[in-house]
XYZ file of C-alpha atoms in Angstrom:
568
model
C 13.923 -38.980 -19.235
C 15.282 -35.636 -20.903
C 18.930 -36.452 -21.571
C 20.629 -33.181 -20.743
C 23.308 -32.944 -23.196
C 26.002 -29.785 -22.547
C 27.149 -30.514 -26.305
C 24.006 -29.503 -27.893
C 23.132 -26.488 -25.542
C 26.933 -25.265 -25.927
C 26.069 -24.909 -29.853
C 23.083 -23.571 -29.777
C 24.468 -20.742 -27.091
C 25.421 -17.461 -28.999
C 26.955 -16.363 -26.214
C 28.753 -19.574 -24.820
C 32.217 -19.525 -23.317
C 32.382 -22.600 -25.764
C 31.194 -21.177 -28.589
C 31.830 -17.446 -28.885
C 34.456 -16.715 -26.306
C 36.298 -14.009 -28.143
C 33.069 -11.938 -28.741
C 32.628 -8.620 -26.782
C 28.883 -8.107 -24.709
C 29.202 -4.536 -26.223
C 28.478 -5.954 -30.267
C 25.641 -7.987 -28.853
C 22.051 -7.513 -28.908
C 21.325 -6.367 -25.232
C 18.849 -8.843 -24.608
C 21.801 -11.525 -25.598
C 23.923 -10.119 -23.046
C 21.398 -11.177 -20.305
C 20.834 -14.599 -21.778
C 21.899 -17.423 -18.964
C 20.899 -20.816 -20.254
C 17.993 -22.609 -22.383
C 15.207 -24.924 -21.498
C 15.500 -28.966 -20.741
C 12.528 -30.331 -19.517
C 9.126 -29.136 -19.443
C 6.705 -30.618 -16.429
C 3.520 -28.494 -15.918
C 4.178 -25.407 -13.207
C 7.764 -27.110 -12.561
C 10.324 -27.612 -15.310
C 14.227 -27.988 -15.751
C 16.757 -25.505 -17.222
C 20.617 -25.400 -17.815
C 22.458 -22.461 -16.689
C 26.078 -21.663 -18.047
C 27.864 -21.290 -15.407
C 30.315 -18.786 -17.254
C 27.786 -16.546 -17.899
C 26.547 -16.262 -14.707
C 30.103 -15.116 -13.439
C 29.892 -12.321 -15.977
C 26.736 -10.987 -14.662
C 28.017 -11.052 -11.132
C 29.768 -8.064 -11.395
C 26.296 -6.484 -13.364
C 25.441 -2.937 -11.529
C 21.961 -4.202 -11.446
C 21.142 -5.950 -8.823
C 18.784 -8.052 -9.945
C 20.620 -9.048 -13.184
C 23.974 -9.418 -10.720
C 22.074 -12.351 -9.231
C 20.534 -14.491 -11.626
C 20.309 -17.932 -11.846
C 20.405 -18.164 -7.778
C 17.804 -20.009 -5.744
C 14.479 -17.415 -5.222
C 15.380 -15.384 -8.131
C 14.150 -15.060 -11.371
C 14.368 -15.778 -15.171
C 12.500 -15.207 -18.049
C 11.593 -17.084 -21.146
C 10.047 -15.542 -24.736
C 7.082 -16.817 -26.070
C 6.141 -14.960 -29.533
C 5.393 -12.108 -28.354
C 5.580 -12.398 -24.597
C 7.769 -13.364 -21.807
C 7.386 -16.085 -19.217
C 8.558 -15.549 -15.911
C 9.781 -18.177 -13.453
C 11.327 -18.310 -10.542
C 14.476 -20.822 -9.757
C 13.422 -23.383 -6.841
C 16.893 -25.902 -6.744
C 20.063 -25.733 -8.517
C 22.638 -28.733 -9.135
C 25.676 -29.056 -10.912
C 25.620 -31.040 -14.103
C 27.069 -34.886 -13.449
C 28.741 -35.232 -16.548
C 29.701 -32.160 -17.573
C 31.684 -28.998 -15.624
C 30.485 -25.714 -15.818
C 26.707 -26.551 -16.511
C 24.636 -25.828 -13.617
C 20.583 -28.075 -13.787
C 17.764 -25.591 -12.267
C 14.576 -27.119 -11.769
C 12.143 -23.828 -11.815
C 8.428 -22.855 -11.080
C 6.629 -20.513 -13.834
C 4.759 -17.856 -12.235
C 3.062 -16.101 -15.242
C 3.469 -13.856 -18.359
C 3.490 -10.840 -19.460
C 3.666 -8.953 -23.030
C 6.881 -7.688 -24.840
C 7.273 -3.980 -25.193
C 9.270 -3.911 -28.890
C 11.597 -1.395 -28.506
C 13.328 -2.548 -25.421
C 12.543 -6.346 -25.248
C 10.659 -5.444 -21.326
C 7.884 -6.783 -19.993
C 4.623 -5.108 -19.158
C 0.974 -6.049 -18.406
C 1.871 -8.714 -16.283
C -0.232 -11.479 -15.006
C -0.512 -14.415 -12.959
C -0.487 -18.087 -14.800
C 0.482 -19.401 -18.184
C -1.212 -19.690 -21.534
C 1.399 -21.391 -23.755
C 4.681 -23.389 -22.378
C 8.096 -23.559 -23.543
C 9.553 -25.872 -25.760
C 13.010 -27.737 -25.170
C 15.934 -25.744 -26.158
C 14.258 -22.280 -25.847
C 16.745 -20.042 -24.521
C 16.484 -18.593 -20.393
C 17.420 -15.091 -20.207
C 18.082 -12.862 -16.514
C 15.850 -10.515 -15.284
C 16.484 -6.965 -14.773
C 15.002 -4.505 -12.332
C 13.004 -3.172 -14.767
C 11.735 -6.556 -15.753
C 10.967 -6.678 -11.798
C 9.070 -3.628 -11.335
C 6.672 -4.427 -14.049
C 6.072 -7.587 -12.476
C 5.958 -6.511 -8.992
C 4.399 -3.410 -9.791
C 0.468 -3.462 -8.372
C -2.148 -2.823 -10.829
C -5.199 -0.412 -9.876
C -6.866 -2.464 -7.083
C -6.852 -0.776 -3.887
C -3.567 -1.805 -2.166
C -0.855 -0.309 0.508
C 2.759 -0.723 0.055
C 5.085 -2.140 3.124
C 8.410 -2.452 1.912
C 11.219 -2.962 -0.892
C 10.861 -6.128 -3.204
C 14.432 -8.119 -2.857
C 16.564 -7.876 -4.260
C 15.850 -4.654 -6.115
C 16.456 -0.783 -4.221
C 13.112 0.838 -5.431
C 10.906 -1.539 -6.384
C 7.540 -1.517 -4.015
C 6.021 -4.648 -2.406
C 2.360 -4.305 -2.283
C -0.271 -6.084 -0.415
C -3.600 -5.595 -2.457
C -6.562 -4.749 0.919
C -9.651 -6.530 -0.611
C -7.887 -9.678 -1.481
C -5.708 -10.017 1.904
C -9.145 -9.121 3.887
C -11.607 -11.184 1.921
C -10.030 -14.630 2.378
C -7.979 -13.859 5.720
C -3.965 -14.002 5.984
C -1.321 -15.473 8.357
C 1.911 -13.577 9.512
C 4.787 -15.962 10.774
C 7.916 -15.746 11.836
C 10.252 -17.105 14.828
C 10.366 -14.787 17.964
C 12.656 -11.888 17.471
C 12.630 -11.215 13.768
C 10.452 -8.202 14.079
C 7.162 -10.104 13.356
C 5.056 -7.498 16.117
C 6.743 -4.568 14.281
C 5.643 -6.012 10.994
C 2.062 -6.726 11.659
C 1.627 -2.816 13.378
C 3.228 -1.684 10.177
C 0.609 -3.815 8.125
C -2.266 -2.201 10.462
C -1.171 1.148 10.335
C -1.091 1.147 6.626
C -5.034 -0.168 6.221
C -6.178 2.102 8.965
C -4.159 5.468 6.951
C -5.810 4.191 3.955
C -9.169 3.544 5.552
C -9.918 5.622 8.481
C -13.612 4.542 8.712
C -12.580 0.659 8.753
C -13.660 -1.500 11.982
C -10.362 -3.745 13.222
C -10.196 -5.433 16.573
C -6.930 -7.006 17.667
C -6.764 -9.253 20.522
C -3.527 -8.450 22.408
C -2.129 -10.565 24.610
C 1.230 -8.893 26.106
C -0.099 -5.677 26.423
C 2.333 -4.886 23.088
C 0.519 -2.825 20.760
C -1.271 0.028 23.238
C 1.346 2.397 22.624
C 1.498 1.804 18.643
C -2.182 3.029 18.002
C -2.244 5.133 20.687
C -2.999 7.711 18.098
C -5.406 6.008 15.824
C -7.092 3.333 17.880
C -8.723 2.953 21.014
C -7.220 0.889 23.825
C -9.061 -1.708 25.866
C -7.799 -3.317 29.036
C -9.857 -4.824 32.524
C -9.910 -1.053 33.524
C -12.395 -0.085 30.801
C -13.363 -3.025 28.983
C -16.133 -3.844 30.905
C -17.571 -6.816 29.148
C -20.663 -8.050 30.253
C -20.919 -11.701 31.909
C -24.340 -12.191 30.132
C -22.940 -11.960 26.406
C -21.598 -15.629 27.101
C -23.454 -17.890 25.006
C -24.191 -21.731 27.313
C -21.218 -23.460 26.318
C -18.799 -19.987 27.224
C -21.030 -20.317 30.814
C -19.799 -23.580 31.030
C -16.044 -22.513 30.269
C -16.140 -20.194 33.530
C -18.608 -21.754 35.920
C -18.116 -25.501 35.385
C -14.943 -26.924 37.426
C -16.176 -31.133 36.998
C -15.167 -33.311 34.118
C -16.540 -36.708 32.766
C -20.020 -37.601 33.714
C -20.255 -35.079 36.915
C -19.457 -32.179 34.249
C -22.795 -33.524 31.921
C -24.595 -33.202 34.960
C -23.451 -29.744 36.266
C -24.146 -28.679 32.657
C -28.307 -29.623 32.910
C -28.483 -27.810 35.914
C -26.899 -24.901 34.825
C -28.597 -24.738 31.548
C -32.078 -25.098 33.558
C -31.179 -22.355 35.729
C -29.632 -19.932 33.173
C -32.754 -20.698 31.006
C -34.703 -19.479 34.270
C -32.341 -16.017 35.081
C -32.674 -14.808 31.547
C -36.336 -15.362 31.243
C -36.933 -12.917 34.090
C -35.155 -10.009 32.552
C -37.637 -7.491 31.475
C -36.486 -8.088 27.466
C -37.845 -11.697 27.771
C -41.065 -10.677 28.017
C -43.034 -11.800 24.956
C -40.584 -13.195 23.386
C -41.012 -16.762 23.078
C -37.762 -17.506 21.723
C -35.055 -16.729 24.430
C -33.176 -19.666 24.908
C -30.023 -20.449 27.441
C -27.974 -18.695 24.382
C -29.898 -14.950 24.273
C -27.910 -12.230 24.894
C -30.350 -10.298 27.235
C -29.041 -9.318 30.939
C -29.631 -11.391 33.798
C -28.685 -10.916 37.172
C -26.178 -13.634 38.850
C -28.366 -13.503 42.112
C -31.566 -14.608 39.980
C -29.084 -17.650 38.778
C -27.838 -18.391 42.312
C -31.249 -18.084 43.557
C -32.653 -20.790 40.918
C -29.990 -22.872 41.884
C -30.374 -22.832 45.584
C -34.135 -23.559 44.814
C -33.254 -26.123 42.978
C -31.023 -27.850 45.240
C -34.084 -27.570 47.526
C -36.221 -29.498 45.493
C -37.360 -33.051 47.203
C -37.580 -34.645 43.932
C -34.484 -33.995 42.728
C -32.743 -36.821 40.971
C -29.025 -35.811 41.957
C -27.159 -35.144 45.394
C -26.452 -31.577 46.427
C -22.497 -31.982 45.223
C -23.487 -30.708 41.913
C -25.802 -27.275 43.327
C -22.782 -26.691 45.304
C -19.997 -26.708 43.004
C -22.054 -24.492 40.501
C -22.617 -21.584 43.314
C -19.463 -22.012 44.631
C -18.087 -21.401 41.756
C -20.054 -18.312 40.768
C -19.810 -17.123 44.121
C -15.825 -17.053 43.559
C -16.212 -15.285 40.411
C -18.227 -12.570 42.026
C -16.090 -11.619 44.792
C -12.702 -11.917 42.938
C -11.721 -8.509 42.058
C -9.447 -9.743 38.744
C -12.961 -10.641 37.159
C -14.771 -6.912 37.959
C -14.363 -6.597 34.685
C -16.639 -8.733 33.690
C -18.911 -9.876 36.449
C -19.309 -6.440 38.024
C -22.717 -5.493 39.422
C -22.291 -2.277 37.622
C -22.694 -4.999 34.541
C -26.632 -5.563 34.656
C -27.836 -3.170 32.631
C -28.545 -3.464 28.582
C -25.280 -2.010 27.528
C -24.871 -4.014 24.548
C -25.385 -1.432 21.648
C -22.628 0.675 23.501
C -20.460 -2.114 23.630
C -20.952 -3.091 20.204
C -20.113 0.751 19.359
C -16.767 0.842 21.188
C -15.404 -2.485 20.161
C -16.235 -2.768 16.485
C -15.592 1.140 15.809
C -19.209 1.918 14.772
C -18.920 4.494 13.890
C -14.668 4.611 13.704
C -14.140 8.330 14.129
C -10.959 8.123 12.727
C -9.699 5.517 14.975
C -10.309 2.168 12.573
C -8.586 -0.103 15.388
C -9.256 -1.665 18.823
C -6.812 -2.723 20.815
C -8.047 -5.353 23.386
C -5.374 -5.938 26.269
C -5.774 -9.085 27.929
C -2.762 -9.518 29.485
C -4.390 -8.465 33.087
C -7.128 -10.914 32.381
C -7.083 -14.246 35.020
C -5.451 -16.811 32.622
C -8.228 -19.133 33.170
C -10.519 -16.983 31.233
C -8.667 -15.701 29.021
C -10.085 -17.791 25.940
C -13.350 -17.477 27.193
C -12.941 -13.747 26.412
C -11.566 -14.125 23.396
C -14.681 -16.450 22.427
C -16.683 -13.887 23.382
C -15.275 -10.913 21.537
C -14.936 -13.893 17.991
C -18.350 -14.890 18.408
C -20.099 -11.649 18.621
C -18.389 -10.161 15.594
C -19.616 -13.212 13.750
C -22.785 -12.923 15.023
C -23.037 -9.372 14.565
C -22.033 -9.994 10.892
C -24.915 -12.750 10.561
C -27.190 -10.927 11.596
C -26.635 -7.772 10.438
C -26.907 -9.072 6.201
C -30.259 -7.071 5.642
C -28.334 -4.057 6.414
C -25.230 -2.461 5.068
C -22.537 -4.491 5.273
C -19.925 -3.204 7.629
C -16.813 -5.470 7.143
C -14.720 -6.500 10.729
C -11.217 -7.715 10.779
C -10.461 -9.907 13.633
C -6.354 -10.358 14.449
C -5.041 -12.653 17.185
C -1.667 -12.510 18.156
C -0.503 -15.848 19.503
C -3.163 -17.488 17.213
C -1.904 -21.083 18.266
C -3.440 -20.385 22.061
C -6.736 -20.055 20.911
C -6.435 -22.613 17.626
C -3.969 -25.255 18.376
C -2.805 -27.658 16.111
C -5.521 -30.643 15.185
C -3.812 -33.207 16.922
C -4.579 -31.683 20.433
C -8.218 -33.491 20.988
C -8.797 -30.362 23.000
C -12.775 -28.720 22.934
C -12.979 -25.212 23.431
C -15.833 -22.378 22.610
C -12.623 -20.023 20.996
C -11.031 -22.707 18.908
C -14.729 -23.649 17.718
C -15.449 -19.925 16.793
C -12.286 -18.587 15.601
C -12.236 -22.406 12.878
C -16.325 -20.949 11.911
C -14.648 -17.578 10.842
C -11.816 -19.284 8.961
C -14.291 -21.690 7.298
C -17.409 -19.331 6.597
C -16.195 -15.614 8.008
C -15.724 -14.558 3.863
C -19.290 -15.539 3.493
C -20.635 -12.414 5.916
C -17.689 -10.151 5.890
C -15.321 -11.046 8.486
C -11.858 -11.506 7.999
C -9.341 -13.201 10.246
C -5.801 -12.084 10.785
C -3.347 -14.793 12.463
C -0.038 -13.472 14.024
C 2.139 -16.613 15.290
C 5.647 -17.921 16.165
C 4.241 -21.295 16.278
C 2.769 -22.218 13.298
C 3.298 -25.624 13.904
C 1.368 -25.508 16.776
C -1.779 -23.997 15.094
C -4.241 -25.817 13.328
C -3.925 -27.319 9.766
C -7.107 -26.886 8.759
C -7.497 -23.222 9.552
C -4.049 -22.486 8.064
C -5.228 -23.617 5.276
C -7.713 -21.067 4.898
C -5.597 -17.883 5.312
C -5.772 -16.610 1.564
C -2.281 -15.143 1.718
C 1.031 -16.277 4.273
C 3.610 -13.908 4.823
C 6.193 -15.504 6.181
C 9.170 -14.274 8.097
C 12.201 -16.283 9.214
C 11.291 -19.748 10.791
C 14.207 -21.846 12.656
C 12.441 -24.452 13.446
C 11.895 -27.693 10.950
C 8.294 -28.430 12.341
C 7.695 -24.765 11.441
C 8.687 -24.707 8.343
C 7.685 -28.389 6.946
C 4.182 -26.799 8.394
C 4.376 -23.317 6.425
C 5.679 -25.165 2.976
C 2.586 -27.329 2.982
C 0.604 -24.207 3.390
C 2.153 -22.787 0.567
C 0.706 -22.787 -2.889
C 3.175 -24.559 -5.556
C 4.803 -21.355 -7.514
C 5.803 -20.026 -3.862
C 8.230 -23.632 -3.007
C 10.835 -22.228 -4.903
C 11.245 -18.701 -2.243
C 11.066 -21.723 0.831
C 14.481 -22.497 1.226
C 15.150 -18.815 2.004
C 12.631 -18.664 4.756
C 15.877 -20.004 7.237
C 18.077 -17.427 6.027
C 16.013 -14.233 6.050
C 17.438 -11.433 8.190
C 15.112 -9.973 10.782
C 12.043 -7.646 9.500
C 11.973 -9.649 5.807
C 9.508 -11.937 4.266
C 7.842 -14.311 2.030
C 4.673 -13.383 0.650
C 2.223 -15.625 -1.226
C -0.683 -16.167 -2.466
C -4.091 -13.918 -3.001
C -2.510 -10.725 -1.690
C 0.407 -10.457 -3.886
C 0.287 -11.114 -7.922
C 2.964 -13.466 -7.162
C 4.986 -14.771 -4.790
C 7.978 -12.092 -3.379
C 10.482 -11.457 -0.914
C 9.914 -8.065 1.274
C 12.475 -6.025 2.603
C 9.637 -4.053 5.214
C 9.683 -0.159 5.553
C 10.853 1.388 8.927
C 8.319 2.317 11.235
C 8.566 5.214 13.539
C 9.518 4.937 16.774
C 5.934 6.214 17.951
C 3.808 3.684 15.628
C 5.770 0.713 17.141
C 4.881 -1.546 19.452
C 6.556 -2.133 22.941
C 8.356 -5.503 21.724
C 11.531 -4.563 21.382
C 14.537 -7.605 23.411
C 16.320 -6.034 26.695
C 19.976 -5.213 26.201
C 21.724 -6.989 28.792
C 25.299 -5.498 27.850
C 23.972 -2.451 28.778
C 21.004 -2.666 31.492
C 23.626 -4.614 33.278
C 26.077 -1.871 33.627
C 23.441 0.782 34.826
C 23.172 1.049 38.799
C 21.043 3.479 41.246
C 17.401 4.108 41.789
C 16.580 0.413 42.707
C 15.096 0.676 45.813
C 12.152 3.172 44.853
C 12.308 1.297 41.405
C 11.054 -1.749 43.820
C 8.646 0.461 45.611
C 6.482 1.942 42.430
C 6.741 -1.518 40.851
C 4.973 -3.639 44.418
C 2.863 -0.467 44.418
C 1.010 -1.691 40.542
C 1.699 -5.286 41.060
C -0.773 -5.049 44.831
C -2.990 -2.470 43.128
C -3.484 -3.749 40.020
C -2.684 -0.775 37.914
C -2.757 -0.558 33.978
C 1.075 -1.076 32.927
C 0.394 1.111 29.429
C -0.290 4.073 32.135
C 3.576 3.829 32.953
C 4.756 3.828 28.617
């Protein structure tokens, strides 16, 4: 146990109220004038300090901001070595039990840089440490110089979203190949700009990279309007998504309505009879490996038909109950006019190269983004859509590695729908495909982009894979006990912060960043943001006239069906 004796740091302080009250900051060496405390205890990546107290009330007043706040929780202090500087950032702070005016700081080293000689600043940053601290070295503040070395992004391709806290100019940077290559997770409570954040994220890759291939699942209709001018916009007026793209287990999802033991033996007979449609379509023949999983067209009637035939069977080894909830069941689909987008007859044809083409942006023609709308889909597919569109741009990427690789970023807003948390024993084709991508989607070019309020409620082990978290404010405990196990170790210290961030700032961590930081985000214009923004009741409530036609235009879209983003 380090005993942490204020007598011997006192006397070893050149610039301690104890020691050298009378001396004026103006005679000092400069890089005395920032010096804050020494070195206690050294533990690995987490250590202990002592701040003075004193001197920490002098720098208050500093007119640099960053100096002005040293020594408090998420900021940071540096340490020389030789002829480089450590940099750490201060996770806790507690006043000294046995002596007043000594504050104990338990910190987390994030890496080192060099020493430029004439000024005592640090440049050529970089993550990790070579060579730790000994007791009794002294702790010095950082300035916003000292911050813009560190923070400032080195020559990898990278897009800048926002002011690094607590400095005015300094630039946060997110560097594109490691954010994409081992996926990332934005999250942050409703309300504290989190849809506004993630636009301003994708509207800064896609002005970068024009010719890039993103598709965003949407699920409030939110984002139409924000890449109206550099994406294209999908919605069950032009999505049309063929039926036959479902693999077996996505037929299942739709056409199966039995569970337990009745739902094994719906599944045979709809696996026998799929098996059957698809081996008539004119693309099955001679090719002996089409299985119930091929995406070649079939035509529903063909997969009625074999059912009805083989309801008729006399051998049979099942009642009728099971023939007739299967085609009752596709029969409903067919006529419903909410699933025309899908299970149209207009559907049959071999349209999967076009589809392919409109969805993943090949080619992008300047519009790098899809925007997939399923807010008008039947809630009772939605995930089944979702599967669909996640497992063909993993398949596409499998089996497209003998050609060029074409990388596709896959984002899901309200990730915790379609991956909930592992303690809901819950099977489903979406929350199989979307964990594959997490697990193996770096291996083939496919990156995965989670947007949640929930994180709590999504799963462990595919948080776990998101490379980099960006985390806004959380208010709830779950939340956050969930995020901080998620982080890596240097980023505990910026944690406690996470409750007290103020809406459209973050936490950033791990591969995208060189360290961990707090974001002040850039505005976005009005035109590039998406339709998220909280009613005003103190005013909406005030406003009066128009109601009755108001009512009349808004029964007429809610009978007809018509696409909300045609009334933004």
């Amino acid at each position: 146990m380090v005993d942490l004796n204020p007598r011997s740091f006192q006397g070893r302080n050149p610039v301690s109220s104890a020691t050298a009250p009378d001396v004026p900051l103006i005679v000092q060496r400069p890089i005395e004038q920032l010096r804050i405390g020494e070195v206690v205890e050294i533990a690995g990546s987490s250590s202990q300090v002592l701040l003075d107290a004193s001197r920490l009330n002098v720098l208050i007043d500093h007119s640099d901001p960053s100096v002005s706040m040293a020594g408090q929780v998420g900021s940071q202090v540096k340490i020389r070595m030789g002829a480089r500087w450590l940099v750490a950032n201060v996770r806790t702070q507690r006043m000294h039990q046995r002596e007043a005016g000594l504050i104990v700081c338990q910190i987390d080293f994030l890496g080192e840089g060099e020493e430029e000689k004439l000024t005592g600043r640090i440049f050529n940053f970089r993550r990790g440490v070579t060579r730790y601290p000994v007791p009794g070295t002294p702790l010095y503040a950082m300035t916003s110089a000292d911050l813009k070395q560190v923070y400032a992004a080195d020559a990898r391709p990278h897009i800048e979203i926002g002011t690094v806290y607590p400095t005015s100019d300094t630039r946060g940077a997110l560097y594109v190949d490691a954010l994409l290559g081992k996926h990332f997770a934005l999250l942050g409570s409703t309300g504290t700009g989190k849809s506004t954040a993630a636009a301003l994220i994708l509207h800064r890759i896609c002005d970068m990279m024009p010719d890039g291939h993103i598709v965003m699942i949407d699920p409030h209709g939110e984002y139409s309007s924000a890449f109206a001018q550099n994406g294209e916009l999908f919605d069950v007026g032009n999505l049309a998504m063929p039926y036959w793209l479902m693999n077996f287990e996505e037929h299942c999802e739709v056409f199966l309505t039995s569970h337990g033991a009745d739902r094994q033996t719906d599944a045979e007979i709809l696996a026998k009879c799929l098996l059957g449609a698809r081996l008539k379509s004119k693309l099955a023949v001679g090719n002996a490996k089409v299985t119930v999983d091929t995406p070649i067209p079939y035509m529903l009637s063909d997969l009625v038909s074999n059912i009805q035939n083989e309801m008729g069977k006399l051998d049979k080894a099942t009642s009728s109950a099971p023939f007739l909830r299967i085609k009752g069941k596709i029969e409903e689909v067919k006529a419903d006019p909410r699933y025309s987008f899908m299970f149209s007859g207009m559907l049959v044809g071999d349209t999967m190269l076009d589809f392919i083409s409109k969805i993943f942006r090949l080619p992008a023609d300047g519009k790098p983004i899809s925007i997939i709308d399923v807010s008008g889909v039947p809630s009772d597919i939605t995930a089944t859509v979702v599967a669909v569109l996640s497992r063909m741009i993993f398949d596409f990427a499998i089996w497209s590695r003998r050609e060029k690789t074409r990388p596709v970023l896959l984002v899901c807003e309200e990730a915790h729908r379609y991956i909930p948390s592992d303690r809901v024993n819950e099977h489903s084709a979406v929350r199989e495909v979307l964990s594959r991508i997490a697990k193996e989607g770096r291996k083939y070019g496919v990156s995965l982009g989670l947007i949640t309020q929930r994180p709590s409620d999504l799963s462990e082990g595919v948080l776990s894979q998101c490379g980099t978290i960006i985390a806004m404010r959380l208010n709830n405990d779950r939340d956050q006990a969930h995020v901080r196990s998620a982080m890596p170790e240097g980023a505990r210290g910026f944690l406690d912060s996470i409750p007290a961030l103020r809406n459209r700032e973050c936490i950033i961590c791990g591969e995208g960043v060189s360290i961990p930081i707090r974001v002040s985000f850039d505005d976005l214009a009005e035109s590039r943001r998406p339709a998220s923004d909280d009613p005003t009741f103190s005013s909406l409530w005030k406003e009066r006239g128009g109601e009755p036609e108001m009512l009349a235009r808004v029964i007429a879209r809610w009978r007809n069906k018509d696409n909300l983003n045609n009334g933004r």
